[in-house]
XYZ file of C-alpha atoms in Angstrom:
484
model
C -31.604 -5.763 51.189
C -30.222 -4.171 48.043
C -26.509 -4.255 47.204
C -24.748 -1.299 48.856
C -22.178 -1.128 46.043
C -24.323 -0.803 42.896
C -21.471 0.641 40.837
C -19.558 -2.628 41.172
C -16.346 -0.887 42.180
C -13.631 -1.065 44.814
C -11.797 1.970 46.064
C -8.162 2.535 44.929
C -6.686 1.100 48.124
C -8.795 -2.046 47.838
C -7.961 -2.454 44.157
C -4.227 -2.123 44.799
C -4.286 -4.572 47.694
C -6.305 -7.137 45.758
C -4.074 -6.728 42.719
C -0.959 -7.171 44.842
C -2.347 -10.391 46.303
C -3.265 -11.721 42.851
C 0.159 -10.922 41.372
C 1.847 -12.494 44.373
C -0.170 -15.665 43.763
C 1.020 -15.782 40.133
C 4.647 -15.212 41.118
C 4.387 -17.938 43.771
C 2.988 -20.242 41.092
C 6.026 -19.721 38.859
C 8.543 -20.025 41.675
C 7.065 -23.162 43.223
C 6.319 -25.115 40.027
C 9.514 -27.247 39.920
C 8.965 -28.477 43.474
C 5.258 -29.203 43.130
C 3.331 -32.175 41.735
C 2.110 -31.904 38.158
C -1.402 -31.160 39.356
C -4.593 -32.404 40.900
C -8.088 -33.295 39.765
C -11.083 -33.637 42.071
C -14.337 -35.481 41.501
C -17.639 -33.682 41.044
C -18.563 -34.807 44.546
C -15.406 -33.323 46.034
C -16.126 -30.021 44.265
C -19.766 -30.034 45.307
C -19.384 -26.900 47.430
C -18.564 -24.964 44.253
C -20.832 -26.831 41.850
C -23.922 -26.502 44.017
C -23.327 -23.219 45.803
C -26.469 -21.063 45.638
C -26.374 -17.717 43.865
C -24.865 -15.241 46.381
C -27.313 -12.388 47.019
C -24.760 -10.471 49.083
C -21.105 -9.984 48.283
C -18.081 -10.972 50.343
C -14.600 -9.681 51.083
C -12.697 -9.940 47.749
C -9.638 -11.294 49.569
C -11.750 -14.161 50.904
C -13.020 -14.798 47.379
C -9.428 -14.807 46.100
C -8.518 -17.301 48.813
C -11.284 -19.626 47.598
C -9.981 -19.325 44.046
C -6.451 -20.228 45.128
C -7.386 -23.017 47.527
C -10.364 -24.633 45.810
C -10.107 -23.761 42.118
C -6.515 -23.177 41.006
C -5.349 -26.043 43.201
C -7.413 -28.399 41.026
C -5.631 -28.094 37.703
C -2.917 -29.937 35.822
C -0.167 -27.372 35.285
C 0.643 -27.403 31.582
C 3.464 -24.948 32.280
C 5.137 -27.398 34.672
C 8.711 -28.266 33.574
C 7.880 -31.989 33.839
C 4.631 -31.794 31.892
C 5.446 -33.496 28.572
C 1.923 -34.505 27.499
C -0.188 -32.970 24.707
C 1.662 -29.805 23.643
C 2.741 -27.917 26.771
C 2.009 -24.223 27.245
C 5.030 -22.821 29.031
C 3.741 -19.231 29.304
C 5.818 -16.317 30.618
C 5.201 -13.594 33.189
C 5.489 -10.651 30.789
C 2.649 -12.130 28.745
C 0.624 -12.546 31.942
C 1.103 -8.837 32.638
C 0.034 -8.056 29.074
C -3.154 -10.087 29.513
C -3.834 -8.208 32.742
C -3.462 -4.863 30.959
C -5.633 -5.913 28.034
C -8.327 -7.098 30.427
C -7.933 -4.204 32.847
C -8.314 -1.595 30.110
C -11.161 -3.660 28.605
C -9.693 -3.278 25.135
C -11.982 -3.849 22.156
C -9.706 -5.035 19.352
C -12.307 -5.243 16.609
C -11.875 -2.023 14.653
C -9.413 0.773 14.020
C -11.655 3.635 15.115
C -12.061 2.288 18.655
C -8.649 0.669 19.009
C -6.064 2.084 16.616
C -3.150 1.408 19.009
C -4.147 -2.246 19.550
C -4.729 -2.672 15.793
C -1.238 -1.306 15.063
C 0.263 -3.724 17.612
C -1.630 -6.662 16.078
C -0.426 -5.742 12.578
C 3.153 -5.465 13.842
C 2.971 -8.789 15.711
C 1.530 -10.514 12.641
C 4.349 -9.104 10.521
C 6.854 -10.460 13.048
C 5.114 -13.854 12.929
C 5.443 -13.980 9.162
C 9.109 -13.024 9.407
C 9.811 -15.674 12.050
C 8.063 -18.322 9.942
C 9.836 -17.279 6.741
C 6.628 -16.235 5.003
C 6.176 -13.491 2.412
C 4.076 -10.401 3.050
C 0.389 -11.101 3.494
C -2.409 -10.840 6.000
C -3.756 -12.542 9.071
C -5.277 -12.132 12.490
C -5.073 -13.536 15.998
C -7.695 -16.021 17.162
C -8.517 -17.945 20.325
C -6.377 -20.897 19.272
C -5.482 -23.316 16.509
C -8.960 -24.791 16.159
C -10.481 -21.369 15.460
C -7.585 -20.459 13.165
C -8.115 -23.666 11.182
C -11.877 -23.127 10.968
C -11.283 -19.566 9.754
C -8.852 -20.849 7.133
C -11.259 -23.508 5.843
C -14.130 -21.029 5.588
C -11.818 -18.665 3.709
C -10.699 -21.429 1.355
C -14.292 -22.463 0.727
C -15.415 -18.942 -0.163
C -12.381 -18.126 -2.281
C -12.397 -21.394 -4.242
C -16.127 -22.101 -4.436
C -17.537 -18.570 -4.106
C -21.241 -18.008 -3.625
C -22.036 -21.447 -4.984
C -21.501 -22.783 -1.502
C -20.331 -26.249 -0.539
C -22.398 -28.396 -2.867
C -20.084 -31.164 -4.063
C -17.061 -29.427 -2.489
C -14.388 -31.737 -1.048
C -11.734 -31.212 1.632
C -8.596 -33.368 1.914
C -6.869 -34.311 5.198
C -5.120 -37.402 6.569
C -5.939 -39.559 9.575
C -2.945 -37.879 11.234
C -4.627 -34.461 10.960
C -5.964 -32.768 14.087
C -9.505 -33.677 15.098
C -10.571 -30.032 14.775
C -10.844 -30.525 11.002
C -13.648 -33.028 11.454
C -15.386 -30.542 13.721
C -14.729 -27.676 11.281
C -16.210 -29.658 8.404
C -19.375 -30.206 10.458
C -19.575 -26.506 11.331
C -19.238 -25.581 7.663
C -22.146 -27.875 6.841
C -20.190 -30.543 5.025
C -21.507 -34.067 4.679
C -19.197 -36.889 5.871
C -18.451 -37.973 2.304
C -17.101 -34.502 1.494
C -14.203 -34.953 3.940
C -11.574 -37.098 2.239
C -8.949 -39.054 4.167
C -5.777 -39.241 2.093
C -3.571 -42.266 2.866
C -0.234 -41.719 4.586
C 3.179 -43.185 3.900
C 5.244 -45.226 6.330
C 6.576 -42.000 7.877
C 2.957 -40.894 8.566
C 3.063 -38.056 6.023
C 0.533 -37.503 3.246
C 0.923 -39.755 0.194
C 1.044 -37.200 -2.622
C 0.542 -39.801 -5.342
C -2.588 -41.025 -3.583
C -3.823 -37.432 -3.295
C -3.357 -36.892 -7.035
C -5.355 -40.017 -7.797
C -8.143 -39.014 -5.395
C -8.378 -35.565 -6.976
C -8.558 -37.087 -10.457
C -11.242 -39.579 -9.453
C -13.276 -36.986 -7.543
C -13.310 -34.516 -10.432
C -14.389 -37.290 -12.789
C -17.377 -37.927 -10.506
C -18.377 -34.279 -10.364
C -16.858 -33.345 -7.013
C -15.220 -29.928 -6.560
C -11.991 -30.131 -4.539
C -11.353 -26.793 -2.808
C -8.765 -27.327 -0.057
C -5.926 -29.635 0.999
C -4.730 -29.522 4.621
C -1.021 -30.109 5.100
C 0.254 -31.097 8.515
C 3.088 -28.814 9.634
C 3.956 -30.938 12.656
C 1.250 -33.370 13.714
C 0.122 -33.608 17.318
C 0.922 -37.332 17.487
C 4.470 -37.502 16.122
C 5.310 -34.000 14.762
C 5.300 -35.393 11.222
C 5.533 -32.754 8.471
C 3.789 -33.406 5.171
C 5.805 -32.876 1.937
C 4.965 -29.176 1.520
C 6.794 -28.471 -1.782
C 5.114 -31.436 -3.506
C 1.700 -30.524 -2.122
C 2.163 -26.904 -3.209
C 2.910 -28.063 -6.737
C -0.206 -30.255 -6.844
C -2.435 -27.519 -5.452
C -1.127 -24.926 -7.910
C -1.807 -27.260 -10.802
C -5.275 -28.098 -9.508
C -6.099 -24.518 -8.374
C -6.826 -25.770 -4.858
C -6.205 -23.869 -1.620
C -3.314 -25.305 0.424
C -3.677 -24.743 4.163
C -0.972 -25.658 6.643
C -1.877 -26.682 10.180
C 1.170 -25.375 11.998
C -0.541 -24.807 15.339
C 2.310 -26.646 17.022
C 5.086 -27.110 14.491
C 5.293 -23.795 12.637
C 7.097 -22.149 15.572
C 10.152 -24.297 14.783
C 10.738 -22.223 11.639
C 12.414 -19.584 13.803
C 15.693 -21.603 13.781
C 17.571 -22.938 10.710
C 17.119 -26.607 11.667
C 13.386 -26.136 12.047
C 13.206 -24.105 8.840
C 14.782 -26.985 6.930
C 12.273 -29.427 8.454
C 9.448 -27.130 7.289
C 10.764 -26.602 3.764
C 8.013 -25.239 1.519
C 6.104 -23.456 4.282
C 6.362 -20.206 2.308
C 4.223 -21.693 -0.477
C 1.124 -22.203 1.667
C -2.011 -20.157 1.010
C -2.665 -20.059 4.754
C -0.987 -21.206 7.939
C -2.316 -21.615 11.482
C -0.012 -21.144 14.453
C -0.499 -21.221 18.227
C 1.795 -18.865 20.147
C 0.349 -20.345 23.361
C 2.276 -23.504 22.521
C 5.903 -23.235 21.403
C 6.166 -19.463 21.632
C 5.493 -19.477 25.360
C 2.287 -17.466 25.712
C -0.533 -18.149 28.198
C -3.869 -19.349 26.860
C -5.529 -18.143 24.624
C -3.729 -16.956 21.512
C -3.779 -18.603 18.116
C -3.101 -17.047 14.761
C -3.876 -17.359 11.081
C -1.501 -16.083 8.407
C -2.591 -15.848 4.766
C -0.670 -15.165 1.586
C -3.243 -12.661 0.330
C -4.918 -10.426 2.920
C -7.783 -9.693 0.529
C -9.011 -13.278 0.847
C -9.935 -12.688 4.492
C -11.689 -9.390 3.791
C -13.556 -10.875 0.818
C -14.816 -13.723 3.006
C -15.774 -11.956 6.214
C -16.427 -8.273 5.580
C -20.029 -7.321 6.316
C -20.969 -3.676 7.036
C -24.360 -3.344 8.756
C -25.780 0.137 9.238
C -24.799 0.201 12.910
C -21.121 -0.187 11.927
C -21.120 1.998 8.816
C -19.580 4.962 10.645
C -16.636 2.775 11.687
C -15.741 1.402 8.257
C -12.021 1.677 7.528
C -9.768 1.751 4.496
C -7.304 -1.049 3.759
C -4.487 0.637 5.692
C -6.605 1.037 8.827
C -7.756 -2.504 9.313
C -10.908 -3.503 11.132
C -9.996 -6.982 12.279
C -13.635 -7.997 12.586
C -13.677 -7.723 8.781
C -10.978 -10.420 8.610
C -12.429 -13.212 10.736
C -15.386 -14.738 12.533
C -15.413 -12.667 15.731
C -16.796 -9.153 15.932
C -15.984 -8.625 19.614
C -12.312 -9.459 20.028
C -9.941 -9.201 22.977
C -6.446 -7.749 22.626
C -4.553 -11.056 22.322
C -1.707 -9.604 20.272
C -0.393 -7.562 23.180
C 1.120 -10.488 25.074
C 3.146 -11.786 22.126
C 4.204 -8.242 21.184
C 5.311 -7.429 24.752
C 7.122 -10.788 25.067
C 9.105 -10.202 21.877
C 9.844 -6.606 22.848
C 11.020 -7.665 26.311
C 13.025 -10.810 25.535
C 13.854 -10.410 21.836
C 13.590 -12.913 19.000
C 17.033 -14.339 19.779
C 15.755 -15.550 23.161
C 12.863 -17.285 21.416
C 15.315 -18.864 18.980
C 17.459 -20.123 21.842
C 14.410 -21.591 23.585
C 13.273 -23.427 20.448
C 16.791 -24.683 19.762
C 17.053 -25.860 23.368
C 13.911 -27.942 22.913
C 15.491 -29.686 19.899
C 18.607 -30.483 21.912
C 16.658 -31.794 24.940
C 14.600 -34.127 22.760
C 17.724 -35.481 21.053
C 19.440 -36.062 24.372
C 16.419 -37.762 25.883
C 15.965 -40.033 22.853
C 19.515 -41.278 23.343
C 18.925 -41.886 27.026
C 15.699 -43.823 26.369
C 17.389 -46.084 23.824
C 20.044 -46.861 26.426
C 17.394 -48.063 28.899
C 16.833 -51.863 28.926
C 13.666 -52.855 27.094
C 12.848 -49.449 25.577
C 12.737 -48.430 21.934
C 12.156 -45.068 20.252
C 9.406 -45.381 17.635
C 9.421 -41.927 15.992
C 11.591 -38.851 16.207
C 12.960 -36.918 17.746
C 11.263 -34.515 15.370
C 10.327 -30.934 16.268
C 11.281 -31.718 19.886
C 8.756 -34.591 19.995
C 9.353 -38.318 20.215
C 7.377 -41.468 20.780
C 8.771 -44.556 22.460
C 7.602 -47.934 23.646
C 8.483 -50.624 26.149
C 9.046 -53.913 24.331
C 10.598 -55.997 27.064
C 13.798 -55.987 25.086
C 12.232 -57.644 22.048
C 12.428 -55.555 18.859
C 9.906 -57.866 17.265
C 7.445 -57.312 20.071
C 7.304 -60.785 21.614
C 4.054 -61.481 23.384
C 1.851 -59.923 20.728
C 1.051 -56.367 19.831
C -2.028 -56.060 22.028
C -0.238 -57.497 25.052
C 2.525 -54.937 24.667
C -0.068 -52.228 24.079
C -1.607 -53.085 27.450
C 1.810 -52.956 29.104
C 2.540 -49.530 27.681
C -0.868 -48.197 28.675
C -0.275 -49.487 32.199
C 3.162 -47.834 32.302
C 1.600 -44.538 31.195
C -1.155 -44.842 33.812
C 1.393 -45.522 36.543
C 3.513 -42.594 35.390
C 0.594 -40.171 35.444
C -0.557 -41.499 38.821
C 2.839 -40.597 40.268
C 1.881 -36.931 39.769
C 5.547 -36.223 39.071
C 5.412 -36.506 35.286
C 2.821 -35.463 32.698
C 2.807 -38.026 29.891
C 0.174 -39.496 27.555
C -0.014 -42.305 25.021
C -0.838 -42.223 21.330
C -0.839 -44.789 18.532
C 1.728 -45.339 15.778
C 0.841 -47.962 13.165
C -1.536 -49.630 15.621
C 1.013 -49.752 18.431
C 0.424 -47.940 21.715
C 3.381 -45.667 22.379
C 4.316 -43.116 25.003
C 4.721 -39.596 23.659
C 6.620 -36.635 25.024
C 6.941 -33.062 23.806
C 9.994 -31.245 25.196
C 9.230 -27.599 24.392
C 9.140 -26.022 27.877
C 12.310 -23.877 28.167
C 12.271 -24.293 31.947
C 12.732 -28.072 31.683
C 16.131 -29.093 33.061
C 18.356 -32.160 32.941
C 17.075 -32.956 36.442
C 13.542 -33.063 35.065
C 14.717 -35.543 32.424
C 16.288 -37.626 35.211
C 12.951 -37.585 37.028
C 11.161 -38.805 33.889
C 13.497 -41.776 33.534
C 13.262 -42.578 37.252
C 9.466 -42.674 37.091
C 9.526 -44.837 33.945
C 11.826 -47.318 35.686
C 9.480 -47.386 38.670
C 6.526 -47.982 36.345
C 8.247 -50.910 34.646
C 9.022 -52.500 38.012
C 5.400 -52.029 39.057
C 3.620 -53.395 35.977
C 6.070 -55.787 34.248
C 6.885 -59.188 35.779
C 10.488 -59.287 36.999
C 11.454 -62.049 34.577
C 10.330 -59.850 31.623
C 11.977 -56.597 32.665
C 14.611 -55.664 30.101
C 14.572 -59.246 28.798
């Protein structure tokens, strides 16, 4: 039997009722988060009814479908907007941005060119200008992307074209550190680079790029016929929030005529407050900067951004006008964003950041970022006061790493033994489902890492973190070693 609703529509009453139910589910999510576990993950076997469900030939009541989504799909996630989720880089989100995403999706906005989306293009240009202002950057260009990885790939492709031109990547070299995000390895592969064209610059004790070592690598590479085209500066690493020496790197790159890209996917948002701006000194000298508003500027997934000093570099790299788009070509004041990046079909990501800033104001964002700094400082002091614990790095950009040493600053029992203890503590903490926390490595030592950027995190949530850590120590460390 053929579908009786070939137009794929619901009537207005059905649409309103379904929309009301969906919005109510989102509101319930926000309200109940503090009292709920961090999340849940099922095995492939447990989700077999979804994984192996046959293609439905006939439709069902949309409210029943929504119930399945709530009960079987959205119940099986780790809530990165939970106030006690401190792992990775949390995505706190906000309801106004959720509404904006609903509007952008509901109106099926194509945000690729001016002719078919002049209002959305104007909003994107305004939001990008606000981003530059909040980061302390001069006038320039940019665009919104899916996230930091796509922003970084777009930046590297732009740097390659603008420094190497049509000659391509032959003998071109890219410079990162082992602290850089893994997306740069992936980006180098996508660009067609050979492994030897990706250079790992040594880091100093503070895990920032060794500028003297970079200078020597550039000198040696040029002598061997390599063509350095881009240096990636970390503007807040994922591991420890380390910030590379931006003024020194800018000086080197100017002298060497190399593109300087800053990976600020996480850390650049801190520039909105004076303390963060000081930590990111030199950010205004970058040729390009990636930033992820779905991290520290409280937007739901997905929204990343790329800001460039010279807007022409994007257009020079990406603009292609096939005959089927010739009628839609625009002048420089009426930007076609598909001329400035990889995607032709683009969703209206800018709307959620624009509506959030219009609704709450930049001062609210500043207060939220400043609050994250203060929470991290307070928590670092509380961790140091706990028997057997030591802070390893930070707090920097609201991020710190710490480690259980059994009270021995020298790490009695051997590094690997203590690494195993800290991994076990992290496993126990995550298994509690009350705290989201992961490990990382600092100078070969396994450490616990927390990122305190969710503005809905309270002092009670910090208390819960410490309670769970104490429970984990009691569970995995012999009594005679606890706090020794």
